[in-house]
C-alpha cells in the first residue's frame, strides 16, 4: 500500500478513528497497531508477513534469553551473535544470494573453471533492510545494557511493524520507539496538525517533484547514448531531486503519520542539498541509517579514537557497507567508495566536523564562500547519483564521460516543468532550513490567522493533485 495511493487515503482515516475512539486501552491500541501494520505490509505480498513475524519473534526471544543469562557474558555474547547472524542470513539470502553467486561464477571463469552456481528467483521483501536493522538494534542495545528487554510481546511487535515507518524508515532505535509503546499515548491536537502539515509537504515532494522528475529520468537514462551533454546533466539533476523528493518525502509522510498516533519518530533528512561539504551532507542525508552505522559498526571498530590509519579504515568500511546496504550491485558499492574518497580528505585534515551549524544562520542569503561550497558539494553529489542510478559500472562511466565531453547547451522541452517544481522546492526549503520540515509553520505574523493557514494548505493540496506526475513506487522500497 503506497502512501500516495487511493487505498491509503481510505486506510489512514479509518485507522485513526478506530485507534483513538474504539481501541483506547494501551494494550488494545498496540494490538490494533500490529493488526493494521500487518494489513498494510501484506498489501504487497501476504507471504512475507511470515518473514517479518519470524524476525520479530527471534529478536523478542533473544532479549528474554539475554536477561536470563545476566552475569554470564560469554553466553550472552553467543545468544546475541546467533540472533544477529540469523537476521543477517535471512537478509543475505533474499537480497544478496544471486549477487554473490553470479560474481563467484565470473571469478571462477577468470581461472578457466566453469561453475554452475545455483540462483534463486524470489521477490525481494519490501523494506527488509529497514526492519532487519531495526530488529538488530534491539538485540545489540539489550546486550550492551542500553535498554532493558521487554516482556510485552504485543508492544514489541508494534515496535518492529509500526506501519508508517515499516517499509522505508526512518530506521528507529529500540531506545526511542519501543518505550513509546509501553506507556499510554494521549491525543494532541497541535501534534496532529503539525503531522498533517508534514504529510502534505511529503506528498508534494513525492507526487510533484519526484514523480515528475522520474518520467524525465527514465527517458534520459534509457536513451543516454543518443543524447547530448545538457540532456545528460539534466537527467542526473532530475534524479538527484527524484531520489530526494521520493525518500525524504516518504520520511515526511511517515513522521507526520506517526504523530497522528501520538508517536515521535526520529528526523531522517535535514535539507542535505544545502551542505557545504560531503561530511555535512552525510550528517543531513538518511540520518537514521548513517547514525545506525556509526553506533553499531564504526564505534565498535574503534571509531576515530584508534589511530589515524585505523580510523580511515573504519570510515572506508562504513561507506562501502552503506553502499552495499542499498542493493546487490557493484554500482552501489562504487557509490559508497566514491563518497569515501570525497570524505577521507576532510577527515585527514580534521575538517569533517567543520560545518555543523545551519548555512547562513540568521541571514537571508549565504555569502560567496558558502555559495561556492554548496555548489561544489552539490555537483559532487550529483556525480555520485549517476553511479547510483546506473545499471552497471560501464554505463555509469559512459554516462559521465558523455555528459562532460558532449555538452551542447540545448535545453530539452520535457525538462522545463520539473525544473520549476525543483525551484519551488529549493526556495521553500531554503527559507525553512532552520525548521524540521518545509511546511512547519509558526502561528505568528500573517500565519496567526487561521484563514491564511488553511488557504495555504488547500492551495498546496490542490496543486499537488493537479501537478502530480505518473504514480511511481517509492525508490527505497527496493532496499
Coordinates of C-alpha atoms in Angstrom, one line a residue:
X1 CA 0.0 0.0 0.0
X2 CA 1.6 3.3 -1.1
X3 CA 1.3 6.5 0.8
X4 CA 0.3 8.3 -2.3
X5 CA -2.5 5.8 -3.2
X6 CA -6.3 5.9 -3.0
X7 CA -6.2 2.8 -0.7
X8 CA -4.1 4.7 1.8
X9 CA -6.4 7.7 1.6
X10 CA -9.2 5.4 2.8
X11 CA -7.0 3.3 5.2
X12 CA -5.5 6.2 7.2
X13 CA -8.6 8.0 8.5
X14 CA -10.3 4.7 9.3
X15 CA -7.3 3.5 11.3
X16 CA -7.0 7.0 13.0
X17 CA -10.7 7.0 14.2
X18 CA -10.6 3.4 15.4
X19 CA -7.3 3.9 17.2
X20 CA -8.5 7.0 19.2
X21 CA -12.2 6.2 19.7
X22 CA -12.5 2.4 19.9
X23 CA -9.2 0.9 20.9
X24 CA -8.5 3.2 23.9
X25 CA -6.7 1.0 26.4
X26 CA -2.9 0.8 25.7
X27 CA -2.7 -3.0 25.1
X28 CA -5.7 -2.8 22.7
X29 CA -4.1 0.2 20.9
X30 CA -0.8 -1.7 20.4
X31 CA -2.7 -4.9 19.3
X32 CA -4.6 -2.7 16.8
X33 CA -1.4 -1.1 15.5
X34 CA 0.1 -4.6 14.9
X35 CA -3.0 -5.8 13.1
X36 CA -3.3 -2.7 10.7
X37 CA 0.5 -2.7 10.2
X38 CA 0.3 -6.3 9.0
X39 CA -2.6 -5.4 6.7
X40 CA -0.5 -2.5 5.4
X41 CA 2.6 -4.7 4.8
X42 CA 0.6 -7.7 3.5
X43 CA -1.0 -5.4 0.8
X44 CA 2.2 -6.1 -1.3
X45 CA 2.5 -9.8 -0.6
X46 CA 1.0 -11.6 2.4
X47 CA 3.6 -14.4 2.3
X48 CA 6.3 -12.0 3.6
X49 CA 4.3 -11.5 6.8
X50 CA 5.7 -14.8 7.9
X51 CA 9.2 -13.5 7.5
X52 CA 8.7 -10.3 9.4
X53 CA 6.9 -12.2 12.2
X54 CA 9.8 -14.7 12.4
X55 CA 12.3 -11.9 12.6
X56 CA 10.2 -10.2 15.4
X57 CA 9.8 -13.4 17.4
X58 CA 13.5 -14.2 17.2
X59 CA 14.6 -10.7 18.3
X60 CA 12.0 -10.7 21.1
X61 CA 13.1 -14.1 22.4
X62 CA 16.8 -13.0 22.2
X63 CA 16.1 -10.2 24.6
X64 CA 14.4 -12.5 27.1
X65 CA 17.3 -15.0 26.9
X66 CA 19.9 -12.3 27.4
X67 CA 18.1 -11.1 30.5
X68 CA 18.0 -14.6 32.0
X69 CA 21.8 -15.0 31.2
X70 CA 22.7 -11.8 33.1
X71 CA 26.1 -12.2 34.6
X72 CA 27.1 -14.8 32.0
X73 CA 28.7 -12.6 29.5
X74 CA 30.1 -15.3 27.2
X75 CA 26.7 -17.0 26.8
X76 CA 25.1 -13.6 26.3
X77 CA 27.6 -12.9 23.5
X78 CA 26.7 -16.2 21.8
X79 CA 23.0 -15.5 22.0
X80 CA 23.4 -12.0 20.7
X81 CA 25.7 -13.2 17.9
X82 CA 23.3 -16.0 17.0
X83 CA 20.3 -13.7 16.6
X84 CA 22.4 -11.1 14.6
X85 CA 23.7 -13.9 12.3
X86 CA 20.2 -15.3 11.8
X87 CA 18.8 -12.0 10.8
X88 CA 21.7 -11.1 8.5
X89 CA 21.5 -14.6 6.9
X90 CA 17.8 -14.0 6.1
X91 CA 18.7 -10.6 4.6
X92 CA 21.6 -12.0 2.6
X93 CA 19.5 -14.9 1.2
X94 CA 16.7 -12.7 -0.1
X95 CA 18.8 -9.7 -1.1
X96 CA 22.4 -10.8 -1.9
X97 CA 22.3 -14.6 -2.7
X98 CA 22.3 -14.2 -6.5
X99 CA 24.8 -11.3 -6.4
X100 CA 27.4 -13.5 -4.6
X101 CA 26.6 -16.5 -6.8
X102 CA 27.0 -14.6 -10.1
X103 CA 30.2 -12.9 -9.0
X104 CA 31.7 -16.2 -7.8
X105 CA 30.9 -17.8 -11.2
X106 CA 32.6 -14.9 -13.0
X107 CA 35.6 -15.2 -10.7
X108 CA 36.0 -18.9 -11.4
X109 CA 35.7 -18.3 -15.1
X110 CA 38.7 -16.0 -14.9
X111 CA 40.7 -19.0 -13.9
X112 CA 39.2 -21.3 -16.5
X113 CA 36.9 -23.1 -14.1
X114 CA 33.3 -23.5 -15.1
X115 CA 31.0 -23.2 -12.1
X116 CA 27.3 -23.7 -12.4
X117 CA 26.1 -21.6 -9.4
X118 CA 22.5 -22.1 -8.3
X119 CA 20.4 -18.9 -8.4
X120 CA 17.0 -18.4 -6.8
X121 CA 14.2 -16.5 -8.4
X122 CA 12.4 -14.8 -5.5
X123 CA 10.9 -11.4 -4.8
X124 CA 12.8 -9.1 -2.5
X125 CA 10.6 -8.5 0.5
X126 CA 9.6 -4.8 0.7
X127 CA 11.7 -2.9 3.3
X128 CA 13.5 -6.0 4.6
X129 CA 16.7 -4.0 5.2
X130 CA 14.9 -1.5 7.3
X131 CA 13.0 -3.7 9.7
X132 CA 16.0 -6.1 9.9
X133 CA 18.3 -3.3 11.1
X134 CA 15.6 -2.1 13.5
X135 CA 15.4 -5.6 15.0
X136 CA 19.2 -5.8 15.2
X137 CA 19.4 -2.6 17.1
X138 CA 17.2 -4.0 19.8
X139 CA 19.3 -7.1 20.4
X140 CA 22.5 -5.1 20.4
X141 CA 21.1 -2.4 22.8
X142 CA 19.9 -5.1 25.2
X143 CA 23.3 -6.8 25.0
X144 CA 25.1 -3.5 25.7
X145 CA 22.7 -2.7 28.5
X146 CA 21.3 0.4 26.8
X147 CA 17.8 -0.8 27.2
X148 CA 16.1 -3.5 29.3
X149 CA 14.4 -6.3 27.4
X150 CA 10.6 -6.0 27.2
X151 CA 8.3 -8.8 28.2
X152 CA 5.4 -7.2 26.3
X153 CA 5.3 -9.1 23.1
X154 CA 2.5 -7.0 21.6
X155 CA 4.4 -3.8 22.2
X156 CA 7.5 -5.4 20.6
X157 CA 5.5 -6.5 17.6
X158 CA 4.2 -2.9 17.3
X159 CA 7.8 -1.6 17.6
X160 CA 9.0 -3.7 14.7
X161 CA 6.0 -3.4 12.4
X162 CA 4.7 0.1 13.0
X163 CA 3.3 0.8 9.6
X164 CA 4.3 4.5 9.0
X165 CA 8.0 3.6 9.0
X166 CA 7.9 -0.1 8.3
X167 CA 9.0 -0.3 4.7
X168 CA 11.3 2.7 4.2
X169 CA 12.3 4.1 7.6
X170 CA 13.3 6.0 9.5
X171 CA 15.2 3.1 11.0
X172 CA 14.2 3.5 14.6
X173 CA 16.2 2.5 17.7
X174 CA 14.6 0.5 20.4
X175 CA 15.7 3.1 22.9
X176 CA 13.5 5.7 21.2
X177 CA 10.5 3.9 19.7
X178 CA 9.9 0.9 21.9
X179 CA 9.3 2.9 25.2
X180 CA 6.5 4.8 23.4
X181 CA 4.6 1.6 23.0
X182 CA 5.0 0.8 26.7
X183 CA 3.2 3.9 28.0
X184 CA -0.3 5.3 27.3
X185 CA -0.4 7.8 24.5
X186 CA -2.7 10.8 24.5
X187 CA -4.1 12.7 21.5
X188 CA -2.5 16.1 20.9
X189 CA -4.3 18.4 18.5
X190 CA -1.2 20.5 18.0
X191 CA 0.9 17.4 17.3
X192 CA -1.7 16.1 14.9
X193 CA -1.9 19.3 13.0
X194 CA 1.9 19.5 12.7
X195 CA 1.8 15.9 11.5
X196 CA -0.7 16.7 8.8
X197 CA 1.4 19.6 7.6
X198 CA 4.4 17.3 7.3
X199 CA 2.3 14.7 5.4
X200 CA 1.2 17.4 3.0
X201 CA 4.7 18.6 2.4
X202 CA 5.9 15.0 1.9
X203 CA 3.2 14.3 -0.7
X204 CA 4.2 17.5 -2.6
X205 CA 7.8 16.3 -2.7
X206 CA 6.9 12.8 -3.8
X207 CA 4.0 13.4 -6.2
X208 CA 5.0 16.7 -7.8
X209 CA 8.8 16.8 -7.6
X210 CA 9.9 13.2 -7.5
X211 CA 7.3 11.6 -9.8
X212 CA 7.6 14.4 -12.5
X213 CA 11.4 14.1 -12.4
X214 CA 11.1 10.3 -12.6
X215 CA 9.5 10.5 -16.1
X216 CA 12.3 12.6 -17.5
X217 CA 15.0 10.5 -15.7
X218 CA 13.7 7.2 -17.1
X219 CA 13.6 8.6 -20.6
X220 CA 17.1 10.2 -20.4
X221 CA 18.9 7.2 -18.8
X222 CA 17.2 4.8 -21.3
X223 CA 18.4 6.8 -24.3
X224 CA 21.6 8.4 -22.9
X225 CA 23.8 7.2 -25.7
X226 CA 21.8 9.3 -28.2
X227 CA 21.6 12.5 -26.2
X228 CA 23.9 15.5 -25.7
X229 CA 25.6 16.6 -22.5
X230 CA 22.9 19.1 -21.5
X231 CA 20.3 16.3 -21.6
X232 CA 22.5 14.0 -19.6
X233 CA 23.3 16.7 -16.9
X234 CA 19.6 17.4 -16.6
X235 CA 19.0 13.6 -16.3
X236 CA 21.4 13.5 -13.4
X237 CA 20.0 16.6 -11.9
X238 CA 16.5 15.3 -12.1
X239 CA 17.5 12.0 -10.5
X240 CA 19.2 14.0 -7.7
X241 CA 15.8 15.6 -6.9
X242 CA 13.8 12.5 -7.7
X243 CA 15.6 10.4 -5.0
X244 CA 15.5 13.3 -2.5
X245 CA 11.8 14.1 -3.1
X246 CA 11.0 10.4 -3.1
X247 CA 12.9 9.3 0.0
X248 CA 12.6 12.5 2.1
X249 CA 9.0 12.8 1.0
X250 CA 8.4 9.3 2.4
X251 CA 10.1 10.1 5.6
X252 CA 8.0 13.3 6.0
X253 CA 4.8 11.3 5.4
X254 CA 5.9 8.6 7.8
X255 CA 6.9 11.0 10.6
X256 CA 3.7 13.0 10.1
X257 CA 1.5 9.9 10.1
X258 CA 3.2 8.7 13.3
X259 CA 2.5 12.0 15.0
X260 CA -1.3 11.4 14.3
X261 CA -1.0 8.4 16.6
X262 CA 1.0 10.1 19.3
X263 CA 4.3 8.6 18.3
X264 CA 7.5 10.5 17.6
X265 CA 9.9 9.2 15.0
X266 CA 13.5 10.5 14.5
X267 CA 14.3 13.0 11.9
X268 CA 15.7 11.4 8.7
X269 CA 16.6 14.4 6.5
X270 CA 17.9 17.9 7.3
X271 CA 18.0 19.7 4.0
X272 CA 21.1 17.9 2.7
X273 CA 21.4 19.8 -0.6
X274 CA 22.4 22.9 1.3
X275 CA 25.5 21.2 2.7
X276 CA 28.9 22.9 2.4
X277 CA 31.0 19.7 2.2
X278 CA 30.5 15.9 1.9
X279 CA 30.8 15.4 5.7
X280 CA 27.9 17.8 6.3
X281 CA 25.9 16.1 3.5
X282 CA 26.2 12.8 5.4
X283 CA 25.1 14.3 8.6
X284 CA 22.0 15.5 6.8
X285 CA 21.2 12.6 4.5
X286 CA 19.3 9.5 5.7
X287 CA 20.2 10.3 9.2
X288 CA 18.7 7.1 10.7
X289 CA 21.0 4.9 8.6
X290 CA 24.2 6.9 9.0
X291 CA 23.8 7.1 12.7
X292 CA 23.0 3.3 12.8
X293 CA 26.3 2.5 11.1
X294 CA 28.1 4.9 13.3
X295 CA 26.8 3.5 16.6
X296 CA 26.8 -0.3 15.7
X297 CA 29.7 -0.6 13.3
X298 CA 32.0 2.4 13.3
X299 CA 32.4 2.9 17.0
X300 CA 32.7 -0.8 17.8
X301 CA 35.5 -1.0 15.2
X302 CA 37.3 1.7 17.2
X303 CA 35.8 4.8 15.6
X304 CA 38.2 7.7 15.3
X305 CA 40.0 7.0 18.6
X306 CA 42.2 4.2 17.4
X307 CA 44.8 6.0 15.4
X308 CA 44.6 7.8 12.0
X309 CA 45.1 4.8 9.8
X310 CA 42.6 2.6 11.5
X311 CA 40.1 5.4 11.7
X312 CA 40.5 5.9 7.9
X313 CA 40.0 2.1 7.5
X314 CA 36.8 2.2 9.7
X315 CA 35.5 5.1 7.6
X316 CA 36.1 3.3 4.4
X317 CA 34.4 0.2 5.7
X318 CA 31.3 2.2 6.7
X319 CA 30.9 3.8 3.3
X320 CA 31.3 0.5 1.5
X321 CA 28.8 -1.2 3.7
X322 CA 26.5 1.7 3.3
X323 CA 26.7 1.4 -0.5
X324 CA 26.2 -2.4 -0.3
X325 CA 23.2 -2.0 2.0
X326 CA 21.4 -0.2 -0.8
X327 CA 21.5 -3.2 -3.1
X328 CA 23.2 -6.1 -4.7
X329 CA 25.0 -4.3 -7.5
X330 CA 28.6 -3.1 -7.9
X331 CA 27.2 0.4 -8.7
X332 CA 26.1 0.8 -5.1
X333 CA 29.5 -0.3 -3.7
X334 CA 31.3 2.1 -6.1
X335 CA 28.9 4.9 -5.0
X336 CA 29.9 4.2 -1.4
X337 CA 33.6 4.2 -2.3
X338 CA 33.2 7.4 -4.3
X339 CA 31.8 9.2 -1.2
X340 CA 34.5 7.7 0.9
X341 CA 37.1 9.2 -1.4
X342 CA 35.4 12.6 -1.0
X343 CA 35.1 12.3 2.8
X344 CA 38.6 11.0 3.7
X345 CA 40.5 14.2 2.7
X346 CA 38.2 16.2 5.1
X347 CA 38.8 13.6 7.8
X348 CA 42.6 13.6 7.3
X349 CA 42.7 17.4 7.5
X350 CA 40.4 17.4 10.6
X351 CA 37.7 19.3 8.7
X352 CA 35.0 16.7 8.7
X353 CA 33.2 18.4 11.7
X354 CA 33.6 21.9 10.5
X355 CA 30.2 22.8 9.2
X356 CA 27.8 21.7 12.0
X357 CA 25.6 24.8 12.0
X358 CA 22.9 25.8 9.6
X359 CA 24.2 27.5 6.5
X360 CA 23.8 31.3 6.5
X361 CA 22.3 31.0 10.0
X362 CA 20.4 34.2 11.0
X363 CA 20.9 35.6 7.5
X364 CA 18.6 35.7 4.4
X365 CA 21.3 34.8 1.9
X366 CA 24.6 32.9 2.0
X367 CA 27.9 34.7 1.3
X368 CA 30.0 34.0 -1.8
X369 CA 32.1 31.4 0.0
X370 CA 29.1 29.4 1.2
X371 CA 27.6 29.6 -2.3
X372 CA 30.7 28.1 -3.8
X373 CA 30.9 25.4 -1.1
X374 CA 27.3 24.4 -1.6
X375 CA 27.7 24.4 -5.4
X376 CA 30.8 22.2 -5.5
X377 CA 29.4 19.8 -2.9
X378 CA 26.1 19.6 -4.8
X379 CA 27.9 18.8 -8.1
X380 CA 29.9 16.0 -6.4
X381 CA 26.7 14.6 -5.0
X382 CA 25.1 14.7 -8.5
X383 CA 28.0 12.7 -9.9
X384 CA 27.6 10.2 -7.2
X385 CA 23.9 9.8 -8.0
X386 CA 24.8 8.9 -11.6
X387 CA 26.8 6.0 -10.3
X388 CA 23.9 5.1 -8.0
X389 CA 21.3 5.2 -10.8
X390 CA 23.3 3.4 -13.5
X391 CA 22.6 -0.3 -14.2
X392 CA 26.3 -1.1 -14.1
X393 CA 29.7 0.4 -13.8
X394 CA 30.3 0.7 -17.5
X395 CA 27.0 2.6 -18.0
X396 CA 27.9 5.0 -15.1
X397 CA 31.3 5.8 -16.6
X398 CA 30.0 6.1 -20.1
X399 CA 27.2 8.4 -18.9
X400 CA 29.6 10.7 -17.1
X401 CA 32.1 10.8 -20.0
X402 CA 29.4 11.7 -22.5
X403 CA 28.0 14.3 -20.1
X404 CA 31.3 16.2 -19.8
X405 CA 32.5 15.8 -23.4
X406 CA 29.3 16.4 -25.3
X407 CA 27.9 19.5 -23.6
X408 CA 25.7 21.3 -26.1
X409 CA 23.7 23.8 -24.1
X410 CA 20.4 22.7 -25.6
X411 CA 17.5 22.7 -23.1
X412 CA 15.2 19.8 -23.8
X413 CA 11.4 20.5 -24.0
X414 CA 10.5 17.8 -21.5
X415 CA 12.7 19.2 -18.8
X416 CA 11.0 22.6 -18.1
X417 CA 8.2 21.5 -15.7
X418 CA 10.5 19.5 -13.3
X419 CA 12.9 22.5 -13.2
X420 CA 10.0 24.7 -12.0
X421 CA 9.0 22.2 -9.3
X422 CA 12.6 21.8 -8.2
X423 CA 12.9 25.6 -7.9
X424 CA 9.8 25.8 -5.7
X425 CA 11.2 23.0 -3.5
X426 CA 14.5 24.8 -3.1
X427 CA 13.0 28.2 -2.4
X428 CA 10.7 26.9 0.3
X429 CA 13.3 24.7 2.0
X430 CA 15.9 27.4 1.9
X431 CA 13.6 29.8 3.9
X432 CA 12.6 26.9 6.2
X433 CA 16.1 25.5 6.6
X434 CA 16.2 26.1 10.3
X435 CA 12.9 24.2 10.8
X436 CA 12.2 20.5 10.9
X437 CA 10.5 20.4 7.5
X438 CA 9.4 22.6 4.7
X439 CA 5.9 23.3 5.8
X440 CA 6.5 23.8 9.5
X441 CA 4.7 27.0 10.3
X442 CA 4.7 29.1 13.4
X443 CA 1.4 30.7 14.1
X444 CA 2.6 34.3 14.1
X445 CA 2.7 37.1 11.7
X446 CA 0.4 36.6 8.8
X447 CA 0.1 32.9 9.8
X448 CA -1.6 33.7 13.0
X449 CA -4.8 33.9 11.0
X450 CA -6.4 30.6 10.6
X451 CA -7.9 31.5 7.3
X452 CA -4.4 32.2 5.9
X453 CA -3.1 28.9 7.1
X454 CA -6.0 26.9 5.7
X455 CA -5.8 28.7 2.4
X456 CA -2.1 27.7 2.1
X457 CA -3.0 24.1 2.9
X458 CA -5.8 23.9 0.4
X459 CA -3.7 25.6 -2.4
X460 CA -0.8 23.2 -1.8
X461 CA -3.1 20.2 -1.7
X462 CA -4.9 21.1 -4.9
X463 CA -1.6 22.0 -6.6
X464 CA -0.2 18.6 -5.6
X465 CA -3.2 16.8 -7.1
X466 CA -3.1 18.9 -10.3
X467 CA 0.6 18.7 -10.9
X468 CA 1.2 15.2 -9.7
X469 CA 3.3 13.1 -12.1
X470 CA 2.5 9.5 -13.0
X471 CA 2.5 7.4 -9.8
X472 CA 5.8 5.7 -9.1
X473 CA 6.7 3.3 -6.3
X474 CA 9.0 4.8 -3.7
X475 CA 12.6 4.1 -4.7
X476 CA 13.8 2.9 -1.3
X477 CA 11.2 0.2 -1.2
X478 CA 13.7 -1.9 -3.1
X479 CA 16.3 -1.6 -0.4

